[in-house]
Amino acid sequence: MGCEMESDQPEDLDVVLTSMWPEDMNEAGRQFNVERPGGDQDMLEEVTINKEPNIVDFQRLMELTNYSDKGNWQLAKLVKNWEFKQANVVRLLREELDQLSKQQQEVELKKLEILEEHRFEKDGYGGDKRPISILDENLRYLYQDAPKRRKDDVVSQGEIVAIDAEYDSVVYWKQRAMHLEKLLEASLQREQVLVEKLQESIDSLERQSTPVEELSQVLKRADNFLHFVLQNAPVVIGHQDKDMRYRFIFNHFPSLGEQDIIGKTDVEIFTGAGVKESQDFKREVLERGLPAKREITFETELFGSKTFLIYVEPVFSKAGETIGVNYMGMEVTDQVRKREKMAKLREEIAVQKAKETELNKTIHITEETMRAKQMLATMSHEIRSPLSGVVSMTEILATTNLDKEQRQLLKVMLSSGDLVLQLINDILDLSKVESGVMKLEAAKFRPREVVKHVLQTAAASLQKLLTLEGHVAEDVPIEVIGDVLRIRQILTNLISNAIKFTHEGKVGINLYVVPEPSDVNKQGSEKKSRDQSTLSANTNGNGHADNSPSCEESELNNASCDQNGDQMDQDKESRTKAEERVVWIRCDVYDTGIGIPEHAMSTLFKKYMQVGADTARKYGGTGLGLAICKQLVELMGGYLTVSSVEQHGSTFTFVLPYKVSSASDSDDTDELSDTDQLGDDGYDDDLNSGVFLFPPRTLGTLFSSQINGRIPKLLPNSYGNNCNGLLEDSHLPCSNKEGVSEEGSDSSGGAVETASSVPDIDNIRPVAQQEQETASECSSTNRTRVEKSEAKQHKILLVEDNKINIMVAKSMMKQLGYAIDVVSNGAEAVKAVQRSSYHLILMDVCMPVMDGLQATRLIRSFEETGSWDEAVKAGVEMEVTSHQSCLTSQVEETRKRVPIVAMTANTVSESADECYANGMDSFVSKPITLQSLKQCLQRYLV
Amino acid sequence: MEVQLQRSYLEYCNALFREGFLDGQFVQLQMLRDDSNPDFVMEVVILFFEDSQRILNELSKTLDEQNVDFKKIDANVHQLKGSSSSIGAQRVRNACIAFRSFCDAQDVESCLRCLQQVQQEYLLVKSKLEALLRLEQQIVAAGGVVPTLNDFS
């Protein structure tokens, strides 16, 4: 029995416990996402919203809830929720009832038990009382363990019955009976209370609030929650009816009152950019019946420039018609700004990247161009040698017996070959200048002679009735230092150009000193003046106009070269003052030709450009000449300009800085390479005469020889390699001597060199002929000439390791009338120099044991210091005894600087630089030819 | 007969120039021949043959070695280039130029190829020059004068 009781109790408790935890309540609440009131209520109270920023047309809300599906649905949800709650309450109550009835049963059971117990006691006396007390205790314990039990006050059965009487006595039983009776009474009382309570509960149930009230309460709570959430959000929420009039708006930062908004449209409320757009957008949503989002930037007086992300959704009536829109906007100005910034940055990065790729491309193209140029130069170089062969063979062929037709064909061949050669030379020159390989040489030369020779050469080949004239102002120094080859190249180019485009009248050269140009001065006189705008200069720089003004500003050096009578004296004075002074000489090449049209001026100096296609056809040419001239002039630190009047002529002007040789060197002028005035009596006068005139000749004599006709075309070729240009100079006196000597000396002796027509031709023709590469006549004339000078007994040393080269050189020297000593390397050369003194050393550069550069350095070191210490240091075994004798007997001679000419296989300027740097005086390129050798000898052995 | 020989000599000469075996430098050699030294061209050419053969032998020997001494090769090729350009054997010279560039690159294979080419060019120009020299001798034997090219120019 007791066991039964025990098992019964927990069961009961379980039920009580489960019912006590309001899980179901929670679930019901969750449907709404609103937590149960109660605990939450407090929180809401804490955040009581004082102001109500939202402005509501409540009537509209009612309409909405009544007429729109959404409103209905919302209401239905509320009702459902309320039903849930009610059901829950009912369930709870029912449980409570169950519990109560259970307790009642229990109590009754107990009553029965007690009765039975009594009976049992009566029957058997003395039953164990303990189980009951234990049971009671247990019960109490268990009840205490469920403190949440609401009806604690009601359930209080478990009291221990305390009886202070002796067990089994009459008093005891009496007391016990009384006690039990009391208990029973209490139980009955409790029952009464419970019944009352039940009744009360039922009453209160009836009294409970109506669903509507409950719902509105819930609504209110949801509303509060919304407020709570929205109170700081930068959002605007609104509802507009189908006329776009506001019926509701929530705005946390309202700048307008309710009356200003409700019932009005956007457009009516505020103006500015974006307002219309937003309204149109809303209308669009309304019409299409589909929700949409859009970003709209407002620019209004009301709140300035702001961007809103607007979400608009249509509201439908039950009939499915749109009756308005819900609208929600969030301010995203900052985000938009950031986004725009990002976009801008991205764009910039993209632009940067594009630029980078562009730049890379450009670099690539530039590299390609450089490579292409290099290749062009190389190719030209490679083409030149075989082409020279072709042309020279053609020349040889032209000397054989040919019939008229063959001769005609050959003539065409020759002229074509010459043209190609010239073109290649031009390209080579140009690419040299452009790639910076072109190195300028600095050598003394006489401007007057250059002018004279250029004119002479031009006159020799002249096929027109033109007067060639030259005028060199008195103030131009006798000698200046510069790259005579290049200057001559420029002059020749300009002159031949002038002749080409002039059909009658004259072509001439004017040379005079000008003050240092101010703009070039700023850059430093040696710098290139690329910026020099040729066109602007040529518009004002006509003739002699712009020389004088800055005369006083210019340096003292230039002041001394002012036009003055005693030029020579002044020159000497200034030479003593400054070792090297710079003088700017202007050279005008003028003609009375067809002139240059104005539109062609800009392209005049561009490569491959001629004035026009017809010009090219008519006059031929490569279009490179002027470009080369300009580049060369700029390379030398000057500038080239042009002025022209169509049909009247052009004047090309270049101004170049020259160093004037220092006084100490002026004694050596006799040995100048440029001059070979052996048989020339009027030598000194010629130096100073500055006027040259070559009057036109009669046509009859002009075309007597076909060979002569084409020589001038060959001329520019000779400028292609470095040494040939000197040729002409050295030949000229030759021809003078050889030709009608009387006439020659007469003409050169006068201040005005007027060669009468017939002797002039005789005089010049051989010159031209000699300029040909075929050196037959040269060598023959040379032999005769050199035989004379053989008496001087020049000692020449050849340093060369190649047997064949030695053999060839020896033979050439023999033919030129010289005997030579030969050694096979640099060390031996040094020893040879120690043994005896030489007038000239021809030095191979690349040799075993010791190369030519080192040998030259050692020899130069000896010349400077008088001792061979350097050579000994370098490992050359010097002969001590002869060294002594050398010093004693030949001190003066030995210490004189011996000319050392390098023989180099590479004709590129770099190795020439190396030669100069190591103390060599010049170089001939290998394989050596009779001509180059002869020139070299003429230059150093006079 | 004599004139015939002289003409064919000139023609042959011109052919050699045309085909690029010789260049202007050979004319220089011919110009150096005079009464005091009538065999000059032949002497130089023979010297060239000897020298070139020696260099070529040395080159092939050096290139066959395990560790190729490029310095030595370069010096030899330089020599050959100098001699060939001195007598105007420009095809040999050009081959030498290419050879040297591969020598700088220390490219054994290309060097061997170049050596072959140089040898070939050398043998070609050798046979041509020998033929030319034979013609000269025939002219001399016939009692004529070897026409130097510049006699007509």
Short mmCIF file of C-alpha atoms in Angstrom, two decimals, chain A residues 382 385-386 389 392-393 395-400 773-777 779 783 800-805 807-809 811-815 844 846-848 905-906 926-931, chain B residues 10 13-14 17-18 23-25 27-29 31-34 36-37 40 43-44 47-49 51-52 54 78-87 90 93-94 97 100 149-150 152-153:
data_model
loop_
_atom_site.label_atom_id
_atom_site.label_comp_id
_atom_site.label_asym_id
_atom_site.label_seq_id
_atom_site.Cartn_x
_atom_site.Cartn_y
_atom_site.Cartn_z
CA GLU A 382 77.70 46.52 -95.54
CA SER A 385 81.82 48.23 -99.67
CA PRO A 386 80.46 46.06 -102.48
CA GLY A 389 83.46 47.82 -105.90
CA SER A 392 84.93 51.53 -109.28
CA MET A 393 84.67 48.58 -111.64
CA GLU A 395 84.69 53.34 -113.81
CA ILE A 396 87.35 50.95 -115.00
CA LEU A 397 84.97 49.60 -117.56
CA ALA A 398 84.30 53.10 -118.76
CA THR A 399 87.93 53.46 -119.70
CA THR A 400 87.87 50.49 -122.05
CA GLU A 773 89.38 57.10 -105.78
CA THR A 774 91.44 55.55 -108.48
CA ALA A 775 94.71 56.88 -107.45
CA SER A 776 96.73 56.05 -110.49
CA GLU A 777 97.59 59.52 -111.39
CA SER A 779 100.49 57.92 -107.27
CA ARG A 783 106.13 59.57 -107.00
CA GLU A 800 102.66 45.66 -87.57
CA ASP A 801 102.40 41.98 -86.85
CA ASN A 802 100.71 40.74 -89.97
CA LYS A 803 103.22 39.62 -92.58
CA ILE A 804 101.02 40.39 -95.49
CA ASN A 805 100.19 43.79 -94.18
CA MET A 807 104.61 43.36 -97.23
CA VAL A 808 101.89 45.53 -98.68
CA ALA A 809 102.78 48.52 -96.59
CA SER A 811 105.71 48.00 -101.06
CA MET A 812 103.46 51.01 -100.87
CA MET A 813 106.07 52.96 -98.98
CA LYS A 814 108.60 52.00 -101.55
CA GLN A 815 106.41 53.27 -104.27
CA ASP A 844 98.90 48.85 -85.63
CA CYS A 846 95.83 45.25 -82.20
CA MET A 847 99.05 43.31 -81.74
CA PRO A 848 100.38 40.48 -79.62
CA ALA A 905 90.62 47.88 -88.62
CA ASN A 906 87.52 49.42 -87.10
CA LYS A 926 92.92 49.27 -92.63
CA PRO A 927 93.37 47.97 -95.17
CA ILE A 928 95.59 50.87 -95.98
CA THR A 929 95.53 52.26 -99.45
CA LEU A 930 98.14 54.16 -101.31
CA GLN A 931 96.03 57.25 -100.99
CA LEU B 10 90.76 41.63 -117.38
CA CYS B 13 89.53 40.08 -112.88
CA ASN B 14 86.31 41.94 -113.29
CA PHE B 17 85.31 41.82 -108.40
CA ARG B 18 81.77 41.42 -109.52
CA ASP B 23 87.67 44.28 -103.61
CA GLY B 24 89.47 47.50 -104.30
CA GLN B 25 92.35 46.50 -102.13
CA VAL B 27 93.70 46.91 -107.20
CA GLN B 28 95.98 48.55 -104.68
CA LEU B 29 98.21 45.51 -104.84
CA MET B 31 99.16 49.20 -108.47
CA LEU B 32 102.16 48.36 -106.37
CA ARG B 33 103.61 46.17 -109.07
CA ASP B 34 106.24 47.95 -111.06
CA SER B 36 111.51 46.88 -109.94
CA ASN B 37 109.14 44.41 -108.43
CA PHE B 40 104.85 41.62 -106.22
CA GLU B 43 104.55 37.14 -103.87
CA VAL B 44 101.92 38.67 -101.69
CA LEU B 47 102.48 34.65 -98.78
CA PHE B 48 98.80 34.98 -98.13
CA PHE B 49 98.21 31.35 -99.08
CA ASP B 51 99.92 32.29 -93.90
CA SER B 52 96.25 31.51 -94.24
CA ARG B 54 98.91 27.92 -91.34
CA HIS B 78 92.21 38.61 -86.36
CA GLN B 79 95.38 37.80 -88.25
CA LEU B 80 93.49 36.14 -91.02
CA LYS B 81 91.10 39.03 -91.21
CA GLY B 82 94.01 41.44 -91.46
CA SER B 83 95.75 39.53 -94.22
CA SER B 84 92.63 38.86 -96.21
CA SER B 85 91.55 42.46 -96.09
CA SER B 86 95.07 43.48 -97.06
CA ILE B 87 94.95 41.53 -100.29
CA GLN B 90 86.78 40.38 -98.91
CA ARG B 93 87.41 38.85 -94.48
CA ASN B 94 83.65 38.95 -94.03
CA ILE B 97 84.20 39.10 -89.00
CA ARG B 100 85.08 36.78 -84.37
CA LEU B 149 93.48 47.52 -113.96
CA ASN B 150 94.41 51.08 -113.40
CA PHE B 152 92.91 52.12 -118.20
CA SER B 153 91.45 54.25 -115.57
#
